[in-house]
PDB file of C-alpha atoms in Angstrom:
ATOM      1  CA  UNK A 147       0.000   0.000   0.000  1.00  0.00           C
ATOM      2  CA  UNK A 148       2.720   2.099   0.810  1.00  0.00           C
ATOM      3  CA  UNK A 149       4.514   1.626  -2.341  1.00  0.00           C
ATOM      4  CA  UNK A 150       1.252   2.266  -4.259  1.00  0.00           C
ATOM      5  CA  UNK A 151       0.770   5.510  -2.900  1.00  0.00           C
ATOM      6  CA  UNK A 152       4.172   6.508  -3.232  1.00  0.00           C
ATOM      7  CA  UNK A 153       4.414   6.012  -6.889  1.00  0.00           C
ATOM      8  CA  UNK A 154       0.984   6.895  -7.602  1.00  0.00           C
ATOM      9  CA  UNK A 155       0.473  10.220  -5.192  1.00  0.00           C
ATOM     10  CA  UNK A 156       1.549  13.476  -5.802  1.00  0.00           C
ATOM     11  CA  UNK A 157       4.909  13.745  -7.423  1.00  0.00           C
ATOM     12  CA  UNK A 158       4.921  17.122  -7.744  1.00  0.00           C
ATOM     13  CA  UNK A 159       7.887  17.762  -5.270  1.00  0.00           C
ATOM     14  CA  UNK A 160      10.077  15.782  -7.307  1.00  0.00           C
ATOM     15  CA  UNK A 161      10.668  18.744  -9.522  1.00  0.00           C
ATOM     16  CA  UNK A 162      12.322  20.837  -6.949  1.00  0.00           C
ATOM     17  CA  UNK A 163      14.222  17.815  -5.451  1.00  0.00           C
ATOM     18  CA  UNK A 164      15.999  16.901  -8.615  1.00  0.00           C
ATOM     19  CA  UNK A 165      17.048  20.465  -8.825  1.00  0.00           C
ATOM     20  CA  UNK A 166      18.166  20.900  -5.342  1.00  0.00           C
ATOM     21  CA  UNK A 167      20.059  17.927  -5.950  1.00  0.00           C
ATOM     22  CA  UNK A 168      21.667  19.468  -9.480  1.00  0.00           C
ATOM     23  CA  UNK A 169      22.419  22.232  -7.990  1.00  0.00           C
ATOM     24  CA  UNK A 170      24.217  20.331  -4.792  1.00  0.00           C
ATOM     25  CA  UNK A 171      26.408  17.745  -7.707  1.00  0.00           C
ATOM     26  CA  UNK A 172      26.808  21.353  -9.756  1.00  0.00           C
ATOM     27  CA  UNK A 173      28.635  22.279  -6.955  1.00  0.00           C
ATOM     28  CA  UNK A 174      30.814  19.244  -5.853  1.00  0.00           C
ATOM     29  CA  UNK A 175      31.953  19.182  -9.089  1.00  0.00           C
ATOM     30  CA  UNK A 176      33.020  22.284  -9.840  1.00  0.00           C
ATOM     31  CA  UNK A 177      34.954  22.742  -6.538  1.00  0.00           C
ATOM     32  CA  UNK A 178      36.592  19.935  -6.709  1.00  0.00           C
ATOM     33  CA  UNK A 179      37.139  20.221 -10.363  1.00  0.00           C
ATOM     34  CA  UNK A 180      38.980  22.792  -9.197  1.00  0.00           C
ATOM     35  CA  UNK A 181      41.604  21.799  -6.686  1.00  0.00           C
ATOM     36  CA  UNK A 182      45.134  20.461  -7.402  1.00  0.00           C
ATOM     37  CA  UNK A 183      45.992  16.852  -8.365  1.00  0.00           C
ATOM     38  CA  UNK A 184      41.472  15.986  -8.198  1.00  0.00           C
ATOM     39  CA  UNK A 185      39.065  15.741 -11.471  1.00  0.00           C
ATOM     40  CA  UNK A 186      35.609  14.349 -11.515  1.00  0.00           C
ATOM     41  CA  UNK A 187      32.897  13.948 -14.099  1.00  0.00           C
ATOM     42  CA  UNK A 188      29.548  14.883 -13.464  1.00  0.00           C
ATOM     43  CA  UNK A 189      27.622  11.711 -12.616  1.00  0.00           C
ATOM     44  CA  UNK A 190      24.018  11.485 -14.355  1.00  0.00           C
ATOM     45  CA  UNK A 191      22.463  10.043 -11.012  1.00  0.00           C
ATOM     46  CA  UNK A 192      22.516   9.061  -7.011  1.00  0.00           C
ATOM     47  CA  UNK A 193      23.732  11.394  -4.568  1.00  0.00           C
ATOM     48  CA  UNK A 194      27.180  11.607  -4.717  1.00  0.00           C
ATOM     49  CA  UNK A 195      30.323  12.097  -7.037  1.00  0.00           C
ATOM     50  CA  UNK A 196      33.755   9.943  -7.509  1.00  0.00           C
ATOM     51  CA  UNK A 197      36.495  11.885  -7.584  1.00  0.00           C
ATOM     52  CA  UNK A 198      40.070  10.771  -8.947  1.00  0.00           C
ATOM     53  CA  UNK A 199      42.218  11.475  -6.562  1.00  0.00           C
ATOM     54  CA  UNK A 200      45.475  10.004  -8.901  1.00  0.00           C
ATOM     55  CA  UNK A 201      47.065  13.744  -8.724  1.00  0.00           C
ATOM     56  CA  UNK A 202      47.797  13.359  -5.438  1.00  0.00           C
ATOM     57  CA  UNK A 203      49.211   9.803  -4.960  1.00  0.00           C
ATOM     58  CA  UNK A 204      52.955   9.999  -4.007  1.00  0.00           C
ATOM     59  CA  UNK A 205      52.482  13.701  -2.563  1.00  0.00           C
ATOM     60  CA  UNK A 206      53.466  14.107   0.561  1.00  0.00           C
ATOM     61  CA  UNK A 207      51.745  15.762   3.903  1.00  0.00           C
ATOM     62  CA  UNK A 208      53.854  18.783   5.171  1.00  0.00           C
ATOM     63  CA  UNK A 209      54.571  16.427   7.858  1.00  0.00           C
ATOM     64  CA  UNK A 210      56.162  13.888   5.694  1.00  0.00           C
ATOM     65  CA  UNK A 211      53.637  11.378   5.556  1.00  0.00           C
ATOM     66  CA  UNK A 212      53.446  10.360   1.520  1.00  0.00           C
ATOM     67  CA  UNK A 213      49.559   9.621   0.161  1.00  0.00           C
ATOM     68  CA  UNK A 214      49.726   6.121  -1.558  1.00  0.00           C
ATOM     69  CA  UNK A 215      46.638   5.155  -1.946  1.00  0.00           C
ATOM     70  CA  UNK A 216      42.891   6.918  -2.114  1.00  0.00           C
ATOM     71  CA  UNK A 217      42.816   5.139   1.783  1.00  0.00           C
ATOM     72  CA  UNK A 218      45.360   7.393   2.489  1.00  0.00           C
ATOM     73  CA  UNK A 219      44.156  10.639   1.235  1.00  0.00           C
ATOM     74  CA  UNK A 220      40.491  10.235   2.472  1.00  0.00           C
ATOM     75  CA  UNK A 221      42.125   9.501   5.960  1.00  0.00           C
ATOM     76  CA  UNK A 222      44.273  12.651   5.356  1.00  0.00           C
ATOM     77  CA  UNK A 223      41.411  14.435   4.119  1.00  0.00           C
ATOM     78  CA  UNK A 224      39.697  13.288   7.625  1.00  0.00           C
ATOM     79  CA  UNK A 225      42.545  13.801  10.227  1.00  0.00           C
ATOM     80  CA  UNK A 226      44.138  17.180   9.130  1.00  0.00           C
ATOM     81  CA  UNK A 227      40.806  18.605   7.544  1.00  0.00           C
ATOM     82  CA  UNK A 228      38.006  17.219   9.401  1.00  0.00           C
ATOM     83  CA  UNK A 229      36.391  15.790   5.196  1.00  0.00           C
ATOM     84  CA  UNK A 230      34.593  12.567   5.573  1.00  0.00           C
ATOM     85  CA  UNK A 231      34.812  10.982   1.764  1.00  0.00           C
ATOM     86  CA  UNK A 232      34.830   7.139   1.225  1.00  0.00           C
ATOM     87  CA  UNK A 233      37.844   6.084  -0.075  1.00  0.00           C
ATOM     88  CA  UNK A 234      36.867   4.318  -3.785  1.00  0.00           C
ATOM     89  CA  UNK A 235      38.681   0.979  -3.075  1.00  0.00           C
ATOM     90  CA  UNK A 236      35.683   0.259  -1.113  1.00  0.00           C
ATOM     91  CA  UNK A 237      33.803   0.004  -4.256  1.00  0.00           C
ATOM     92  CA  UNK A 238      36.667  -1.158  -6.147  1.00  0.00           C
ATOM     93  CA  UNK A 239      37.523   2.086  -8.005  1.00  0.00           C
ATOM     94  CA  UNK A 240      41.033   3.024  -6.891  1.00  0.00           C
ATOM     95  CA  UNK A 241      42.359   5.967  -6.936  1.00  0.00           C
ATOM     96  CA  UNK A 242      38.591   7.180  -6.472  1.00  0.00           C
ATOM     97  CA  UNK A 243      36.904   8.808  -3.182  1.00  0.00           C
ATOM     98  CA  UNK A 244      33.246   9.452  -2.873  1.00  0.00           C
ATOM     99  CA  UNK A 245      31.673  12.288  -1.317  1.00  0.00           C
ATOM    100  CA  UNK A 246      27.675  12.595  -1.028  1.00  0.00           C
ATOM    101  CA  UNK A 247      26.047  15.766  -2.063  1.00  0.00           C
ATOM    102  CA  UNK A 248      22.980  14.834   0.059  1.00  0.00           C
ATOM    103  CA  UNK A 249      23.722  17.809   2.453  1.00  0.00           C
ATOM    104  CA  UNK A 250      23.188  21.466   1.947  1.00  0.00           C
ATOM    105  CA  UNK A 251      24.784  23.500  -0.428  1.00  0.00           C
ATOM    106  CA  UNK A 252      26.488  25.454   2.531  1.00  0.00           C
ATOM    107  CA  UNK A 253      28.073  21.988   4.077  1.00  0.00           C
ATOM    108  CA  UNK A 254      29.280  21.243   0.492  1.00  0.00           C
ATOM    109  CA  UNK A 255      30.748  24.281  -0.244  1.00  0.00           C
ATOM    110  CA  UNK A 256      32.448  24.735   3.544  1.00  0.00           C
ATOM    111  CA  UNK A 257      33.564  20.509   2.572  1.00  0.00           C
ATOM    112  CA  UNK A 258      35.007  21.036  -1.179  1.00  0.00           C
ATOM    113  CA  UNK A 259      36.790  24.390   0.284  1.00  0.00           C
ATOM    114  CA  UNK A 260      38.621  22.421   2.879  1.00  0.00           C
ATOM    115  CA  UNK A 261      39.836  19.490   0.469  1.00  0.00           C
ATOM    116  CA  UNK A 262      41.099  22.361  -2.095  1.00  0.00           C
ATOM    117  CA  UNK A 263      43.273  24.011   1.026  1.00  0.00           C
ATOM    118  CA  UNK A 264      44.148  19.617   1.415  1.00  0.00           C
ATOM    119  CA  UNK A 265      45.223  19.750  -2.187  1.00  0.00           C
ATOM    120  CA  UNK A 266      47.481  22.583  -1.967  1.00  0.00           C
ATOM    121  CA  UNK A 267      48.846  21.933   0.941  1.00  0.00           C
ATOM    122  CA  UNK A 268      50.473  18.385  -0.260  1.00  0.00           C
ATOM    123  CA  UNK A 269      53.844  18.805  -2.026  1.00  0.00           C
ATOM    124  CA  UNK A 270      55.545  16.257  -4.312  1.00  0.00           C
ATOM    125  CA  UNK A 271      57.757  14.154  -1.891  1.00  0.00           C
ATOM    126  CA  UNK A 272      60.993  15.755  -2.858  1.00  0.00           C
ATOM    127  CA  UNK A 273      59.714  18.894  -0.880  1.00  0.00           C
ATOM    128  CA  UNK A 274      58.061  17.667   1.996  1.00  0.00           C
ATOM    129  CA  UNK A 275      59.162  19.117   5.408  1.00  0.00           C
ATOM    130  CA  UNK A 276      58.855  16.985   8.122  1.00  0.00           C
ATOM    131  CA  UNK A 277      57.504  18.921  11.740  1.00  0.00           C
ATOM    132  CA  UNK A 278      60.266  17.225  13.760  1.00  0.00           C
ATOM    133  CA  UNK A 279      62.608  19.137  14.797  1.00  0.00           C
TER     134      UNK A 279
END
């Protein structure tokens, strides 16, 4: 019954949803089209984007710790930047993360921001500095 109703009620919400929802990807994308060593196509549906990450692998942290893998940089991404992204081995696409755009555009924009400042803040591993003194 539930299901009945649902597909055969109003559906007039929809509309605005799926642009909300364009807008939100619009925005994901771009930003993080945007920021050093990323690129991302614009996905044609569900509620979040895959980003390659394969710009940054083999940059290193200004604390000398060297991103490997996609593990690595959504963990960096986490730690140093306070991102939560899921890195794309878990759905076997390596050097991938995903990030949801089922949040407001604010959150998004305040989220793609910080991984940008991540981005530029990682320098090939000949330049790393480590913080020990």
């Amino acid at each position: 019954a539930a299901a009945a109703t649902a597909l055969n009620g109003d559906q007039a919400f929809i509309k605005d949803w799926r642009k909300t929802f364009q807008e939100r990807r619009d925005v994901v994308v771009g930003l993080l089209s945007k920021a050093e060593g990323l690129s991302c196509a614009v996905p044609q549906g569900a509620f979040y984007v895959y980003a390659s990450c394969a710009g940054v692998i083999g940059k290193k942290t200004l604390e000398g710790k060297v991103i490997e893998t996609d593990t690595d940089f959504s963990n960096y991404l986490l730690e140093k930047h306070l991102v939560a992204v899921v890195p794309g081995v878990e759905f076997g696409g390596s050097p991938y993360f995903r990030i949801s755009y089922a949040l407001s555009k604010e959150t998004l924009t305040k989220a793609c921001e910080r991984i940008q400042k991540a981005c530029k803040e990682l320098v090939p591993s000949s330049q790393a500095r480590s913080s020990v003194a």
